[in-house]
Amino acid sequence: QKEVEQNSGPLSVPEGAIASLNCTYSDRVSQSFFWYRQYSGKSPELIMSIYSNGDKEDGRFTAQLNKASQYVSLLIRDSQPSDSATYLCAVMNRDDKIIFGKGTRLHILP
Amino acid sequence: DAGVIQSPRHEVTEMGQEVTLRCKPISGHDYLFWYRQTMMRGLELLIYFNNNVPIDDSGMPEDRFSAKMPNASFSTLKIQPSEPRDSAVYFCASTPSDSGNGYTFGSGTRLTVV
């Protein structure tokens, strides 16, 4: 089993709708979780971090964590064309290394 | 702050040649990481340093790869000899002592070995 798994997409969402991105991880002792956004040809950019079960909101972004299910998600409300990018889920494992999923490509349809 | 600075941005080299990638972390960041990104394998951690000391190089694919951090403001990743399968984007990232805050990435070096 891969350490961090994501659906590669592409996920197509109409402008103004909610985009929902999901991620599962294998290491039960993981404590820190991150979402990075990567535009084509650019470097990953940290957009959200979450450490406790539940929801964490920042503007249009909400990260959700369920440690019992080993599941992390990112919701983007009022999706904009500028949100079109690849979203990388990242998990800090028991060795304090951040392991990345392969990413989900999100396409916001104007 | 200028962020994490990598050079060169693009490198095209012939198989068998030596390639050196460079990175300047954010001042004050104690941790430095080298990642490689390909379509097939995603972002892979190659090696990381803490206070200039290599801590974990288990991700380095083979002996052709080596990395150094002679001081707090400079690191290199060297491939010798290079092979076409080394073609990828190589990212450097840094973070303060509390790595639970996530990493800041440089712009990356796109390496093409022909």
Short mmCIF file of C-alpha atoms in Angstrom, two decimals:
data_model
loop_
_atom_site.label_atom_id
_atom_site.label_comp_id
_atom_site.label_asym_id
_atom_site.label_seq_id
_atom_site.Cartn_x
_atom_site.Cartn_y
_atom_site.Cartn_z
CA GLN A 1 0.00 0.00 0.00
CA LYS A 2 1.28 3.42 -0.93
CA GLU A 3 1.87 5.79 1.96
CA VAL A 4 -0.34 8.56 0.57
CA GLU A 5 -2.97 7.88 -2.06
CA GLN A 6 -4.99 10.28 -4.17
CA ASN A 7 -7.18 9.95 -7.21
CA SER A 8 -5.17 11.37 -10.11
CA GLY A 9 -8.21 12.94 -11.78
CA PRO A 10 -8.79 15.07 -13.67
CA LEU A 11 -11.62 16.30 -11.50
CA SER A 12 -13.82 18.73 -13.42
CA VAL A 13 -15.97 21.14 -11.41
CA PRO A 14 -18.16 24.00 -12.68
CA GLU A 15 -17.17 27.50 -11.67
CA GLY A 16 -18.86 28.50 -8.43
CA ALA A 17 -19.38 24.93 -7.24
CA ILE A 18 -17.60 23.08 -4.42
CA ALA A 19 -14.54 21.03 -5.34
CA SER A 20 -13.86 18.06 -3.08
CA LEU A 21 -10.41 16.46 -3.05
CA ASN A 22 -9.66 13.32 -1.07
CA CYS A 23 -6.61 11.54 0.29
CA THR A 24 -5.90 8.43 2.35
CA TYR A 25 -2.71 7.57 4.20
CA SER A 26 -1.26 4.38 5.63
CA ASP A 27 0.76 5.39 8.71
CA ARG A 28 -1.60 5.46 11.70
CA VAL A 29 0.79 7.50 13.85
CA SER A 30 0.91 10.41 11.40
CA GLN A 31 0.13 13.70 13.14
CA SER A 32 0.64 16.44 10.53
CA PHE A 33 -1.18 16.78 7.24
CA PHE A 34 -0.83 19.26 4.43
CA TRP A 35 -2.38 20.32 1.16
CA TYR A 36 -0.17 21.84 -1.51
CA ARG A 37 -1.28 23.44 -4.76
CA GLN A 38 0.94 23.10 -7.83
CA TYR A 39 0.31 25.00 -11.03
CA SER A 40 1.70 23.52 -14.22
CA GLY A 41 5.42 24.18 -14.46
CA LYS A 42 5.58 25.67 -10.97
CA SER A 43 6.64 24.46 -7.55
CA PRO A 44 4.27 23.16 -4.85
CA GLU A 45 2.79 25.85 -2.63
CA LEU A 46 1.47 25.13 0.86
CA ILE A 47 -2.19 26.16 1.18
CA MET A 48 -3.45 24.29 4.25
CA SER A 49 -2.16 22.33 7.21
CA ILE A 50 -4.22 20.36 9.71
CA TYR A 51 -3.23 18.47 12.83
CA SER A 52 -6.45 17.63 14.71
CA ASN A 53 -9.55 15.69 13.80
CA GLY A 54 -12.32 17.81 12.37
CA ASP A 55 -12.45 20.78 10.05
CA LYS A 56 -10.13 23.71 9.57
CA GLU A 57 -11.29 26.63 7.47
CA ASP A 58 -9.22 29.30 5.71
CA GLY A 59 -11.13 31.51 3.34
CA ARG A 60 -12.64 29.37 0.58
CA PHE A 61 -10.63 26.35 1.68
CA THR A 62 -11.63 23.77 4.31
CA ALA A 63 -9.41 20.88 5.30
CA GLN A 64 -11.01 17.88 6.97
CA LEU A 65 -9.18 15.20 8.95
CA ASN A 66 -10.42 11.84 10.21
CA LYS A 67 -7.55 9.98 11.84
CA ALA A 68 -9.65 6.91 12.64
CA SER A 69 -10.36 6.45 8.94
CA GLN A 70 -6.91 7.73 7.90
CA TYR A 71 -8.59 10.19 5.59
CA VAL A 72 -7.89 13.82 4.71
CA SER A 73 -9.91 16.01 2.39
CA LEU A 74 -9.86 19.52 0.98
CA LEU A 75 -12.97 21.43 0.03
CA ILE A 76 -12.80 24.50 -2.18
CA ARG A 77 -15.95 26.60 -2.10
CA ASP A 78 -17.00 28.96 -4.89
CA SER A 79 -14.45 27.39 -7.24
CA GLN A 80 -12.67 29.79 -9.57
CA PRO A 81 -10.81 29.11 -12.82
CA SER A 82 -7.64 30.17 -10.97
CA ASP A 83 -8.11 27.13 -8.71
CA SER A 84 -7.32 24.85 -11.67
CA ALA A 85 -4.11 23.11 -10.61
CA THR A 86 -2.80 19.86 -9.18
CA TYR A 87 -3.45 19.43 -5.46
CA LEU A 88 -0.93 17.39 -3.51
CA CYS A 89 -1.81 15.74 -0.22
CA ALA A 90 1.17 15.40 2.11
CA VAL A 91 1.57 13.51 5.37
CA MET A 92 4.34 13.60 7.94
CA ASN A 93 5.17 10.00 8.76
CA ARG A 94 6.63 8.41 11.88
CA ASP A 95 10.14 9.31 10.70
CA ASP A 96 9.19 13.01 10.57
CA LYS A 97 9.45 12.98 6.79
CA ILE A 98 6.73 14.55 4.65
CA ILE A 99 5.50 12.09 2.06
CA PHE A 100 3.49 13.37 -0.89
CA GLY A 101 0.70 11.79 -2.85
CA LYS A 102 0.90 11.98 -6.64
CA GLY A 103 -1.74 14.68 -6.70
CA THR A 104 -5.22 15.25 -8.10
CA ARG A 105 -5.61 17.43 -11.17
CA LEU A 106 -8.49 19.86 -10.71
CA HIS A 107 -10.08 21.65 -13.63
CA ILE A 108 -12.61 24.39 -13.00
CA LEU A 109 -14.96 24.80 -15.91
CA PRO A 110 -15.82 28.45 -16.69
CA ASP B 1 12.81 37.10 1.91
CA ALA B 2 13.82 35.74 -1.51
CA GLY B 3 12.58 32.27 -0.68
CA VAL B 4 14.38 29.07 -1.60
CA ILE B 5 16.63 29.72 -4.58
CA GLN B 6 17.61 26.99 -7.02
CA SER B 7 19.90 27.06 -10.03
CA PRO B 8 19.91 26.42 -12.86
CA ARG B 9 16.21 26.54 -13.80
CA HIS B 10 16.81 24.26 -16.77
CA GLU B 11 19.65 21.89 -17.54
CA VAL B 12 20.10 19.80 -20.67
CA THR B 13 23.03 17.45 -20.68
CA GLU B 14 24.28 14.41 -22.50
CA MET B 15 24.24 10.97 -20.97
CA GLY B 16 27.39 10.31 -18.99
CA GLN B 17 28.03 13.91 -18.07
CA GLU B 18 28.18 15.25 -14.53
CA VAL B 19 25.31 17.45 -13.40
CA THR B 20 25.32 19.73 -10.36
CA LEU B 21 22.15 21.30 -9.01
CA ARG B 22 22.34 24.11 -6.46
CA CYS B 23 20.11 25.35 -3.67
CA LYS B 24 20.09 28.24 -1.23
CA PRO B 25 17.56 27.68 1.57
CA ILE B 26 15.65 30.40 3.39
CA SER B 27 17.85 32.04 5.99
CA GLY B 28 17.23 30.55 9.41
CA HIS B 29 15.72 27.32 8.15
CA ASP B 30 17.48 24.39 9.75
CA TYR B 31 16.15 21.67 7.46
CA LEU B 32 16.84 21.28 3.75
CA PHE B 33 15.28 18.66 1.50
CA TRP B 34 15.93 17.49 -2.04
CA TYR B 35 12.94 16.04 -3.93
CA ARG B 36 12.57 14.67 -7.44
CA GLN B 37 9.30 14.88 -9.34
CA THR B 38 8.24 12.78 -12.32
CA MET B 39 4.85 12.02 -13.79
CA MET B 40 5.19 8.34 -12.98
CA ARG B 41 6.45 8.55 -9.40
CA GLY B 42 5.32 11.96 -8.20
CA LEU B 43 7.40 13.82 -5.61
CA GLU B 44 10.07 11.60 -4.09
CA LEU B 45 12.25 12.59 -1.17
CA LEU B 46 15.89 11.97 -2.03
CA ILE B 47 17.76 13.27 1.01
CA TYR B 48 17.44 15.79 3.80
CA PHE B 49 19.79 17.73 6.03
CA ASN B 50 19.43 19.15 9.53
CA ASN B 51 21.88 21.89 10.45
CA ASN B 52 24.02 20.97 7.43
CA VAL B 53 24.25 17.29 8.45
CA PRO B 54 22.73 14.61 6.17
CA ILE B 55 20.09 12.81 8.21
CA ASP B 56 18.42 10.45 5.79
CA ASP B 57 19.63 9.59 2.29
CA SER B 58 17.56 6.45 1.88
CA GLY B 59 15.74 8.00 -1.07
CA MET B 60 18.88 8.54 -3.14
CA PRO B 61 18.36 6.16 -6.06
CA GLU B 62 21.92 4.94 -6.42
CA ASP B 63 25.57 5.80 -5.93
CA ARG B 64 25.53 8.09 -8.94
CA PHE B 65 23.69 10.60 -6.76
CA SER B 66 25.39 12.57 -4.02
CA ALA B 67 24.45 15.64 -2.00
CA LYS B 68 26.39 18.04 0.17
CA MET B 69 25.63 20.97 2.42
CA PRO B 70 28.92 22.70 3.23
CA ASN B 71 27.21 25.54 5.10
CA ALA B 72 23.79 26.74 6.22
CA SER B 73 23.16 28.69 3.03
CA PHE B 74 24.16 26.29 0.28
CA SER B 75 23.56 22.74 -0.87
CA THR B 76 24.34 20.78 -4.01
CA LEU B 77 22.93 17.65 -5.58
CA LYS B 78 25.29 15.96 -8.00
CA ILE B 79 24.63 13.22 -10.51
CA GLN B 80 27.66 11.50 -12.01
CA PRO B 81 27.34 9.98 -14.54
CA SER B 82 23.90 11.15 -15.61
CA GLU B 83 21.45 8.86 -17.42
CA PRO B 84 18.26 9.58 -19.41
CA ARG B 85 16.12 8.11 -16.61
CA ASP B 86 17.38 10.88 -14.34
CA SER B 87 15.33 13.37 -16.36
CA ALA B 88 12.92 15.01 -13.92
CA VAL B 89 12.26 18.21 -12.01
CA TYR B 90 14.42 18.46 -8.92
CA PHE B 91 13.10 20.57 -6.07
CA CYS B 92 14.85 21.86 -3.02
CA ALA B 93 12.77 22.76 0.03
CA SER B 94 13.50 24.15 3.48
CA THR B 95 11.74 24.56 6.78
CA PRO B 96 12.46 25.89 10.26
CA SER B 97 13.16 23.54 13.15
CA ASP B 98 9.49 22.83 13.63
CA SER B 99 8.99 20.89 10.40
CA GLY B 100 5.37 20.33 11.32
CA ASN B 101 4.66 23.60 9.56
CA GLY B 102 5.34 22.19 6.12
CA TYR B 103 8.05 23.02 3.63
CA THR B 104 8.78 25.95 1.33
CA PHE B 105 9.86 24.85 -2.12
CA GLY B 106 12.23 26.44 -4.57
CA SER B 107 11.30 26.91 -8.23
CA GLY B 108 12.94 23.65 -9.20
CA THR B 109 15.49 22.58 -11.81
CA ARG B 110 14.16 20.81 -14.87
CA LEU B 111 16.83 18.30 -15.87
CA THR B 112 16.84 16.65 -19.27
CA VAL B 113 19.46 14.01 -20.00
CA VAL B 114 19.70 13.08 -23.69
#
